[in-house]
Amino acid sequence: MNSLRINGIDVLIIGCGVAGCSAAIMAAEQGLSVALLTNSPEPEECNTRYAQGGIIGYGEDDSTEKLVRDIQNAGGPVCDPNAARILAEAGPKLLHEFLIDKVGVNFSKDEKGRLETTFEAAHSVRRIYHASDATGREIEIALLKKVRSLPGIRLFTSHTAIDLITPNHHSKDPLARYKKPRVVGAYVLDQGSGRVGTFFSPITILASGGAGRIFLHSSNCKGARGDGMAMAARAGARIINAEFFQFHPTTFYHRDANRFLISEAVRGEGAKLTTISGKPFMKEYHPDAELAPRDIVARSIQEEMIKNGHDYVLLDLENLSKNGIDPKERFPNIYQKCLEYGLDITREPIPVVPAAHYQCGGVYSDNAGRTSLDGLYAIGEVSCTGVHGANRLASSSLLEGLVWARLAVDGIVENPPGKEKFEKRILNIPDWKEPDGNAGIDPALIFQDWLNIRSTMWNYVGISRNSKRLIRAVNDLEYLQRRIERFYKDAKLTDDLIGLRNGVQTALIIARAALMNPMSTGCHFIKN
Ligand code: SIN
């Protein structure tokens, strides 16, 4: 099959959630030519779309200092104070200037036309802007509309990045390995034609999101399988804090439903957690009860489930009406979704369980979005800027994606990469080589391998960990990875196969990081 070499790109962006789309818009506005990739046929299908609660804005009686303190209290000692300050100082301002004024995101307003704020756990004031209970969807749709209006951005849907190109690994020049490591683009599968293109770019921005789907239960979208972290690791980028994987305390429990989020804002507005028999329990675990940091609420729910032998606990919304809030009006998306499964949340409590939600660690990214490899930036959930420390503060992730998109693009514009050097380094990069065998893969193998990865991660690398479980997880995942790599090498490439290879690698990175860190902190909880 003919090779496909794509040149003339200034910035290649992998992933089109809030971080990727924002960076694309900001770069295009600076006159840069952008290629924006997503492996999904529907570009809105990403984790941003499923964020319900909101995004941190300005609260009444709020201040940068208060926000920094809240971020650090949630994130613990691992939280980087400089990164927390950058987010708190730049975030809410950028949210107004970019998302509201430029992109036109419609956040909910009160009857006086002021932006409405909601409350979420571990925040000291009401400061979360929201668009009803589908904030991420509203943001994503507005961003994509803007993306499509800008001629400088080429949007490639159903395009899966396979590997980052580093001359040190890929060049035919045997001396290339001695040069400073740098990324010069990516090999990309066009799912429609089955062809693999070589996308060259002096700058690659990873904005590929998280990896919640490597766990059995997750609030994440289908594509959250760790592609970015795995690709970056193979290219030699530094990965940090991978053990800090956050579990959301409340996702809908139903035999026939995928876990979907029951926003933290529901507790923020007064809902209470109880056992199946209606006994409240959160006060026994933390003085702030339902509004304690997320890691504590998730663990408390799990302990209650284990103690009582129950598959779920209940989220009782009765208090909302007492506070003058109609759940159907305030949370229409959750109301509708539960109703599809026969549950009317205006009358009955919601059965909930914790689920894997957010990757706090990831590809090391500095205060300009730069990774440890030249030419490679990482922003949004795939990155680790240090803001989230060991436990992310609710509604900070969309804001982080936005702020680091700005920092990365500003840095790229201020210090553009040398074109000549780049041209030299791509001279000897070969086209993608098709595997010899080109065998199709039995989907049953992919299904079973995913089941193994997901149950291993959920049971051994989940909410509560110990060294025996982690050793077992690492051993099992290493074995699986060897087998997957063996058939990956001979098989016809598909998006599913690429995802499986990345999923097992990311699972291993997380399990190994958890095993290496014997200290319980935030969402890395060890109980030997
Ligand atoms: C939620 O609405 O509970 C999710 C918000 C977040 O994860 O920041």
Coordinates of C-alpha atoms and ligand atoms in Angstrom, one line a residue:
M1 CA 0.0 0.0 0.0
N2 CA 1.3 3.5 -0.8
S3 CA 2.8 5.4 2.0
L4 CA 1.4 8.8 3.0
R5 CA 3.7 11.5 4.3
I6 CA 2.1 14.6 5.7
N7 CA 4.3 17.7 5.9
G8 CA 3.6 21.4 6.4
I9 CA 2.1 21.1 9.9
D10 CA 3.4 23.5 12.5
V11 CA 1.6 21.8 15.4
L12 CA 0.3 18.3 15.6
I13 CA -2.3 17.8 18.4
I14 CA -3.4 14.4 19.5
G15 CA -6.7 14.4 21.2
C16 CA -9.6 16.9 21.0
G17 CA -11.1 17.4 24.4
V18 CA -10.9 20.8 26.2
A19 CA -7.1 20.8 26.2
G20 CA -6.6 19.7 22.5
C21 CA -9.3 21.9 21.0
S22 CA -8.2 25.0 23.1
A23 CA -4.6 24.6 22.0
A24 CA -5.7 24.1 18.4
I25 CA -7.8 27.3 18.4
M26 CA -5.0 29.3 20.2
A27 CA -2.3 28.1 17.8
A28 CA -4.4 28.7 14.7
E29 CA -5.1 32.3 15.9
Q30 CA -1.3 32.8 16.0
G31 CA -1.2 31.8 12.3
L32 CA 0.1 28.3 12.9
S33 CA -1.1 25.4 10.8
V34 CA -2.6 22.7 13.0
A35 CA -3.5 19.1 12.5
L36 CA -5.9 17.9 15.2
L37 CA -6.4 14.1 15.5
T38 CA -8.9 12.0 17.3
N39 CA -9.3 8.3 17.0
S40 CA -13.1 8.6 17.4
P41 CA -15.4 9.1 14.4
E42 CA -17.3 11.6 16.6
P43 CA -14.8 14.3 17.8
E44 CA -17.1 15.2 20.7
E45 CA -16.6 11.7 22.1
C46 CA -14.0 12.4 24.8
N47 CA -13.8 12.7 28.6
T48 CA -14.5 16.4 28.5
R49 CA -17.9 15.7 27.1
Y50 CA -18.8 13.6 30.2
A51 CA -17.7 16.1 32.8
Q52 CA -20.9 17.1 34.6
G53 CA -20.3 19.2 37.6
G54 CA -18.4 22.1 36.1
I55 CA -15.3 24.2 36.0
I56 CA -13.8 26.4 38.6
G57 CA -14.7 30.1 38.2
Y58 CA -14.9 33.0 40.6
G59 CA -17.0 32.6 43.8
E60 CA -18.3 35.3 46.0
D61 CA -15.7 36.1 48.7
D62 CA -13.3 34.0 46.8
S63 CA -9.6 34.7 46.2
T64 CA -6.6 33.2 44.5
E65 CA -5.2 32.3 48.0
K66 CA -8.4 30.4 48.9
L67 CA -8.3 28.4 45.7
V68 CA -4.6 27.6 46.0
R69 CA -5.3 26.4 49.6
D70 CA -8.2 24.2 48.5
I71 CA -6.2 22.6 45.6
Q72 CA -3.3 21.9 48.0
N73 CA -5.5 20.5 50.7
A74 CA -7.1 18.1 48.3
G75 CA -3.8 17.2 46.6
G76 CA -1.8 16.8 49.7
P77 CA 2.0 17.2 50.1
V78 CA 2.6 15.9 46.5
C79 CA 0.7 18.9 45.1
D80 CA 3.1 21.3 43.4
P81 CA 2.5 24.8 45.0
N82 CA 3.8 26.6 41.9
A83 CA 1.5 24.7 39.6
A84 CA -1.5 25.3 41.9
R85 CA -0.8 29.0 41.9
I86 CA -0.5 29.2 38.1
L87 CA -3.9 27.5 37.9
A88 CA -5.6 29.7 40.5
E89 CA -4.2 32.9 39.1
A90 CA -4.6 32.3 35.4
G91 CA -7.6 29.9 35.3
P92 CA -10.7 31.8 36.2
K93 CA -9.6 34.8 34.1
L94 CA -8.9 32.7 31.0
L95 CA -12.2 30.9 31.5
H96 CA -13.9 34.3 31.1
E97 CA -11.7 35.6 28.3
F98 CA -11.5 32.4 26.2
L99 CA -14.4 30.1 26.9
I100 CA -17.1 32.6 27.6
D101 CA -16.1 35.7 25.5
K102 CA -14.4 34.0 22.6
V103 CA -15.8 30.5 22.3
G104 CA -19.2 31.4 23.5
V105 CA -19.8 28.7 26.1
N106 CA -23.2 29.2 27.7
F107 CA -22.9 28.6 31.4
S108 CA -26.1 28.5 33.6
K109 CA -27.2 31.9 34.9
D110 CA -29.5 32.9 37.7
E111 CA -32.7 34.9 37.4
K112 CA -30.6 38.2 37.5
G113 CA -28.5 37.0 34.6
R114 CA -25.4 36.4 36.7
L115 CA -23.3 33.3 36.3
E116 CA -24.6 30.6 38.7
T117 CA -22.1 28.9 41.0
T118 CA -22.4 25.5 42.6
F119 CA -20.6 23.8 45.4
E120 CA -18.5 20.7 45.4
A121 CA -16.5 18.7 47.9
A122 CA -13.3 20.2 49.4
H123 CA -14.0 23.7 48.0
S124 CA -14.2 26.4 50.7
V125 CA -16.7 28.5 48.6
R126 CA -19.3 28.1 45.9
R127 CA -17.2 28.8 42.8
I128 CA -18.1 26.2 40.2
Y129 CA -19.6 27.4 37.0
H130 CA -21.8 24.9 35.3
A131 CA -24.0 24.4 32.3
S132 CA -26.9 22.6 34.0
D133 CA -25.4 19.1 34.7
A134 CA -23.7 18.7 31.3
T135 CA -21.0 21.3 31.6
G136 CA -18.4 19.3 29.6
R137 CA -20.8 18.7 26.8
E138 CA -21.6 22.4 26.4
I139 CA -17.9 23.3 26.4
E140 CA -16.9 20.6 24.0
I141 CA -19.7 21.5 21.5
A142 CA -18.8 25.2 21.6
L143 CA -15.0 24.4 21.2
L144 CA -15.6 22.1 18.2
K145 CA -17.8 24.7 16.5
K146 CA -14.9 27.2 16.8
V147 CA -12.4 24.6 15.7
R148 CA -14.4 24.0 12.5
S149 CA -14.7 27.7 11.8
L150 CA -10.9 28.2 11.6
P151 CA -9.2 27.4 8.3
G152 CA -5.8 26.9 10.0
I153 CA -7.0 23.7 11.7
R154 CA -7.4 20.4 9.9
L155 CA -9.5 18.0 11.9
F156 CA -8.8 14.3 11.4
T157 CA -11.4 12.0 12.9
S158 CA -11.1 8.2 13.0
H159 CA -7.3 8.7 13.0
T160 CA -5.4 6.8 15.6
A161 CA -1.9 7.8 16.6
I162 CA 0.2 4.6 16.8
D163 CA 3.6 5.9 17.9
L164 CA 5.4 9.1 18.3
I165 CA 8.3 9.5 15.9
T166 CA 11.7 10.0 17.5
P167 CA 14.7 10.0 15.1
N168 CA 16.7 8.4 17.9
H169 CA 14.5 5.3 17.6
H170 CA 13.2 5.5 14.0
S171 CA 15.8 7.1 11.8
K172 CA 17.7 4.9 9.3
D173 CA 20.8 6.9 10.2
P174 CA 22.7 4.8 12.7
L175 CA 24.2 7.9 14.3
A176 CA 20.8 9.4 15.1
R177 CA 20.6 7.6 18.4
Y178 CA 23.4 9.8 19.7
K179 CA 21.5 13.1 19.2
K180 CA 19.4 14.8 21.8
P181 CA 16.0 12.9 22.0
R182 CA 13.2 14.7 20.2
V183 CA 9.8 14.0 18.8
V184 CA 9.1 15.0 15.2
G185 CA 5.5 13.8 14.7
A186 CA 3.6 10.5 14.8
Y187 CA 2.7 7.5 12.8
V188 CA -1.1 7.6 12.4
L189 CA -3.6 4.9 11.3
D190 CA -6.5 6.2 9.1
Q191 CA -9.2 3.7 10.3
G192 CA -11.2 4.3 7.1
S193 CA -8.5 3.3 4.5
G194 CA -6.3 1.2 6.8
R195 CA -3.3 3.2 5.7
V196 CA -0.7 4.5 8.1
G197 CA 0.5 8.1 7.5
T198 CA 3.7 9.7 8.7
F199 CA 2.6 13.0 10.1
F200 CA 5.7 15.2 10.5
S201 CA 5.6 18.2 12.8
P202 CA 8.2 20.2 14.7
I203 CA 5.8 20.3 17.6
T204 CA 3.5 17.5 18.9
I205 CA 1.1 18.2 21.6
L206 CA -0.3 15.2 23.5
A207 CA -3.8 16.0 24.7
S208 CA -5.1 12.5 24.5
G209 CA -6.9 12.3 27.9
G210 CA -6.8 9.6 30.5
A211 CA -7.0 5.9 31.1
G212 CA -10.1 5.2 33.2
R213 CA -11.2 2.4 30.9
I214 CA -8.3 0.2 31.9
F215 CA -10.3 -0.4 35.1
L216 CA -13.4 -2.6 35.3
H217 CA -15.6 0.2 36.4
S218 CA -15.1 3.6 35.1
S219 CA -16.9 6.9 34.4
N220 CA -14.8 7.5 31.3
C221 CA -15.4 7.4 27.6
K222 CA -14.4 4.5 25.4
G223 CA -11.2 6.0 24.2
A224 CA -9.8 6.6 27.7
R225 CA -7.3 3.7 27.5
G226 CA -4.0 5.4 28.1
D227 CA -2.9 5.8 24.5
G228 CA -0.9 9.0 25.3
M229 CA 0.8 7.8 28.3
A230 CA 1.9 4.6 26.6
M231 CA 3.1 6.3 23.4
A232 CA 5.1 8.9 25.5
A233 CA 6.6 6.1 27.6
R234 CA 7.7 4.2 24.5
A235 CA 9.3 7.4 23.1
G236 CA 11.2 7.7 26.4
A237 CA 9.3 10.6 28.0
R238 CA 9.3 10.9 31.8
I239 CA 6.1 9.7 33.5
I240 CA 5.4 10.8 37.1
N241 CA 2.8 10.2 39.8
A242 CA 1.2 7.3 37.8
E243 CA 0.0 5.6 41.0
F244 CA -2.4 8.5 41.8
F245 CA -5.5 7.3 39.9
Q246 CA -8.6 9.0 41.2
F247 CA -11.9 7.1 41.8
H248 CA -15.1 9.1 41.7
P249 CA -17.3 8.2 44.7
T250 CA -20.6 8.2 42.9
T251 CA -21.5 6.5 39.6
F252 CA -24.9 5.0 38.9
Y253 CA -25.2 1.4 39.8
H254 CA -27.5 -0.7 37.7
R255 CA -27.0 -4.2 36.3
D256 CA -27.7 -3.2 32.7
A257 CA -26.1 0.3 32.7
N258 CA -22.5 1.4 32.1
R259 CA -21.3 3.3 35.1
F260 CA -22.2 7.0 34.5
L261 CA -21.4 9.9 36.7
I262 CA -23.6 11.2 39.4
S263 CA -22.0 14.5 39.8
E264 CA -20.3 15.6 43.0
A265 CA -22.5 18.7 42.7
V266 CA -25.5 16.5 43.8
R267 CA -23.7 16.1 47.2
G268 CA -22.6 19.7 47.0
E269 CA -26.3 20.7 46.9
G270 CA -27.1 18.6 49.9
A271 CA -27.6 14.9 49.0
K272 CA -26.6 12.4 51.6
L273 CA -25.0 8.9 51.4
T274 CA -26.7 6.1 53.2
T275 CA -26.5 2.3 53.4
I276 CA -29.2 0.3 51.6
S277 CA -31.1 0.3 54.9
G278 CA -31.0 4.1 55.0
K279 CA -28.3 4.7 57.6
P280 CA -26.1 7.7 56.9
F281 CA -22.4 6.9 57.4
M282 CA -20.1 9.6 56.2
K283 CA -19.9 11.4 59.6
E284 CA -18.2 8.3 60.9
Y285 CA -15.4 8.7 58.4
H286 CA -14.8 12.5 58.1
P287 CA -16.1 15.6 59.9
D288 CA -17.0 17.1 56.5
A289 CA -19.1 14.0 55.8
E290 CA -20.3 14.0 52.1
L291 CA -18.1 17.1 51.4
A292 CA -14.9 15.4 52.4
P293 CA -12.2 15.1 49.7
R294 CA -13.0 12.6 47.0
D295 CA -10.5 9.9 47.9
I296 CA -12.0 9.7 51.4
V297 CA -15.6 9.5 50.3
A298 CA -14.8 6.8 47.7
R299 CA -12.9 4.7 50.3
S300 CA -15.7 5.1 52.9
I301 CA -18.3 3.9 50.4
Q302 CA -16.2 0.9 49.6
E303 CA -15.7 0.1 53.2
E304 CA -19.4 0.3 53.9
M305 CA -20.1 -1.9 50.9
I306 CA -17.6 -4.5 52.1
K307 CA -18.7 -4.3 55.8
N308 CA -22.4 -4.8 54.9
G309 CA -21.9 -7.2 52.0
H310 CA -23.7 -4.8 49.6
D311 CA -23.1 -4.1 46.0
Y312 CA -23.8 -0.4 46.3
V313 CA -24.8 2.4 48.7
L314 CA -27.6 5.0 48.2
L315 CA -27.5 8.7 47.5
D316 CA -30.5 10.3 49.0
L317 CA -31.7 13.5 47.4
E318 CA -34.4 14.4 49.9
N319 CA -32.4 17.3 51.2
L320 CA -32.3 19.0 47.9
S321 CA -36.1 19.7 48.0
K322 CA -35.6 21.0 51.6
N323 CA -33.0 23.4 50.1
G324 CA -35.6 24.5 47.5
I325 CA -33.9 22.6 44.7
D326 CA -35.8 20.5 42.2
P327 CA -33.5 17.6 41.2
K328 CA -35.2 17.3 37.9
E329 CA -34.5 20.9 37.0
R330 CA -31.1 21.2 38.4
F331 CA -29.8 17.8 37.2
P332 CA -31.9 17.1 34.0
N333 CA -29.2 14.9 32.4
I334 CA -28.9 12.7 35.5
Y335 CA -32.7 12.6 35.9
Q336 CA -33.2 11.5 32.3
K337 CA -30.4 8.9 32.4
C338 CA -31.7 7.3 35.6
L339 CA -35.3 7.4 34.3
E340 CA -34.1 5.3 31.3
Y341 CA -33.3 2.6 33.8
G342 CA -36.6 3.0 35.6
L343 CA -35.4 5.2 38.5
D344 CA -37.2 8.5 39.3
I345 CA -34.7 10.5 41.3
T346 CA -37.4 12.9 42.5
R347 CA -38.9 10.0 44.5
E348 CA -36.1 7.4 45.1
P349 CA -32.5 7.5 46.2
I350 CA -29.8 6.7 43.6
P351 CA -27.8 3.4 43.9
V352 CA -24.2 4.5 43.6
V353 CA -20.7 2.9 43.6
P354 CA -17.2 4.4 43.1
A355 CA -15.5 4.0 39.7
A356 CA -12.2 4.9 38.1
H357 CA -12.4 8.6 37.0
Y358 CA -9.2 10.6 36.6
Q359 CA -5.5 10.1 36.1
C360 CA -3.8 12.6 38.4
G361 CA -0.3 11.5 37.2
G362 CA 0.9 11.2 33.7
V363 CA 3.5 12.6 31.3
Y364 CA 5.6 15.1 33.1
S365 CA 4.8 18.6 31.9
D366 CA 6.4 21.8 33.1
N367 CA 4.9 25.2 33.5
A368 CA 5.0 25.7 29.7
G369 CA 3.6 22.3 28.9
R370 CA 7.0 20.9 27.9
T371 CA 7.8 17.3 28.5
S372 CA 11.2 15.8 29.0
L373 CA 11.5 15.3 25.2
D374 CA 12.2 18.2 22.8
G375 CA 9.3 18.8 20.4
L376 CA 6.8 17.1 22.7
Y377 CA 4.2 18.9 24.9
A378 CA 1.6 17.3 27.1
I379 CA -1.5 19.1 28.3
G380 CA -4.8 18.0 30.0
E381 CA -5.4 14.7 31.7
V382 CA -2.5 12.8 29.9
S383 CA -0.1 15.2 31.5
C384 CA 1.2 15.6 35.1
T385 CA 1.8 19.2 35.9
G386 CA 1.7 18.6 39.6
V387 CA -1.5 20.6 40.1
H388 CA -3.5 17.6 41.3
G389 CA -0.9 16.1 43.6
A390 CA -2.2 12.8 45.0
N391 CA -5.9 13.7 44.7
R392 CA -7.5 16.2 42.3
L393 CA -9.9 18.9 43.5
A394 CA -13.3 18.6 41.9
S395 CA -13.9 20.6 38.7
S396 CA -10.2 21.6 38.3
S397 CA -9.5 19.4 35.3
L398 CA -11.2 21.3 32.6
L399 CA -9.5 24.4 33.9
E400 CA -6.1 22.8 33.9
G401 CA -6.6 21.7 30.3
L402 CA -7.4 25.2 29.3
V403 CA -4.6 26.9 31.2
W404 CA -1.9 24.5 30.0
A405 CA -3.1 24.9 26.4
R406 CA -2.5 28.6 26.8
L407 CA 0.9 28.2 28.4
A408 CA 2.0 25.7 25.8
V409 CA 0.9 27.7 22.8
D410 CA 2.4 31.0 24.2
G411 CA 5.7 29.1 24.8
I412 CA 5.7 27.7 21.2
V413 CA 5.0 31.1 19.7
E414 CA 7.7 32.8 21.9
N415 CA 10.3 30.1 21.1
P416 CA 9.5 28.7 17.8
P417 CA 11.4 25.5 17.0
G418 CA 14.3 25.8 14.5
K419 CA 12.8 24.7 11.1
E420 CA 16.2 23.8 9.5
K421 CA 17.2 21.5 12.4
F422 CA 13.8 19.8 12.2
E423 CA 14.0 19.3 8.5
K424 CA 17.4 17.6 8.9
R425 CA 16.2 15.3 11.6
I426 CA 13.3 14.0 9.5
L427 CA 15.4 13.2 6.5
N428 CA 16.0 9.6 7.3
I429 CA 12.7 8.7 8.9
P430 CA 11.2 5.7 7.0
D431 CA 7.5 5.1 6.2
W432 CA 5.6 2.8 8.5
K433 CA 6.4 -0.8 7.7
E434 CA 3.4 -3.1 7.3
P435 CA 3.7 -6.3 9.4
D436 CA 4.7 -9.4 7.4
G437 CA 1.8 -11.5 8.6
N438 CA -1.0 -8.9 8.4
A439 CA -3.3 -11.4 10.1
G440 CA -6.7 -10.3 11.3
I441 CA -7.2 -10.6 15.1
D442 CA -10.0 -12.7 16.5
P443 CA -12.1 -10.1 18.5
A444 CA -12.6 -12.7 21.3
L445 CA -8.9 -12.4 22.1
I446 CA -9.1 -8.6 22.4
F447 CA -12.3 -8.9 24.5
Q448 CA -10.7 -11.4 26.9
D449 CA -7.4 -9.5 27.2
W450 CA -9.3 -6.4 28.1
L451 CA -11.3 -8.3 30.7
N452 CA -8.1 -9.5 32.2
I453 CA -6.5 -6.1 32.3
R454 CA -9.6 -4.4 33.7
S455 CA -10.3 -6.9 36.5
T456 CA -6.6 -7.0 37.4
M457 CA -6.6 -3.2 37.7
W458 CA -9.9 -3.0 39.6
N459 CA -9.1 -5.8 42.1
Y460 CA -5.4 -5.4 42.7
V461 CA -4.6 -1.7 41.8
G462 CA -8.0 -0.2 42.8
I463 CA -9.3 1.9 45.6
S464 CA -7.5 -0.1 48.3
R465 CA -4.1 -1.7 47.5
N466 CA -1.5 -3.9 49.2
S467 CA 1.9 -5.1 48.2
K468 CA 0.7 -8.7 47.6
R469 CA -2.0 -7.5 45.2
L470 CA 0.4 -5.1 43.4
I471 CA 3.1 -7.8 42.9
R472 CA 0.4 -10.1 41.5
A473 CA -0.9 -7.3 39.2
V474 CA 2.6 -6.5 37.9
N475 CA 3.3 -10.2 37.2
D476 CA 0.0 -10.8 35.5
L477 CA 0.2 -7.7 33.4
E478 CA 3.8 -8.4 32.3
Y479 CA 2.7 -11.8 31.1
L480 CA -0.3 -10.3 29.2
Q481 CA 1.9 -7.6 27.7
R482 CA 4.3 -10.1 26.3
R483 CA 1.5 -12.0 24.6
I484 CA -0.2 -8.9 23.3
E485 CA 3.1 -7.6 21.9
R486 CA 3.7 -11.0 20.2
F487 CA 0.4 -10.9 18.2
Y488 CA 0.6 -7.1 17.7
K489 CA 3.8 -7.5 15.7
D490 CA 2.1 -9.8 13.1
A491 CA -1.4 -8.5 13.0
K492 CA -3.3 -6.1 10.7
L493 CA -3.5 -2.8 12.6
T494 CA -6.8 -1.7 13.9
D495 CA -7.8 1.0 16.4
D496 CA -8.8 -1.8 18.8
L497 CA -5.5 -3.5 18.6
I498 CA -3.5 -0.2 19.1
G499 CA -5.8 0.5 22.1
L500 CA -5.2 -2.9 23.7
R501 CA -1.4 -2.6 23.3
N502 CA -1.5 0.9 24.9
G503 CA -4.0 -0.2 27.6
V504 CA -1.8 -3.0 28.9
Q505 CA 1.3 -0.8 28.9
T506 CA -0.4 2.0 30.8
A507 CA -1.9 -0.5 33.3
L508 CA 1.7 -1.8 33.9
I509 CA 3.1 1.7 34.3
I510 CA 0.4 2.4 37.0
A511 CA 0.8 -0.9 38.8
R512 CA 4.6 -0.6 38.9
A513 CA 4.4 3.0 40.2
A514 CA 1.9 1.8 42.9
L515 CA 4.2 -1.0 43.9
M516 CA 7.2 1.3 44.1
N517 CA 5.5 3.7 46.4
P518 CA 4.8 2.1 49.9
M519 CA 3.3 5.3 51.3
S520 CA -0.4 5.9 51.4
T521 CA -1.2 9.3 50.0
G522 CA -4.4 10.6 48.5
C523 CA -5.9 8.2 46.0
H524 CA -2.9 5.8 46.3
F525 CA -4.2 4.0 49.4
I526 CA -2.1 1.1 50.8
K527 CA -3.5 -1.2 53.5
N528 CA -1.1 -4.1 54.0
Ligands
SIN1 C1 -18.4 15.7 38.9 O1 -19.3 16.3 38.4 O2 -18.6 15.1 40.0 C2 -17.1 15.5 38.2 C3 -16.4 16.7 38.4 C4 -14.9 16.4 38.3 O3 -14.5 15.3 38.2 O4 -14.2 17.4 38.4

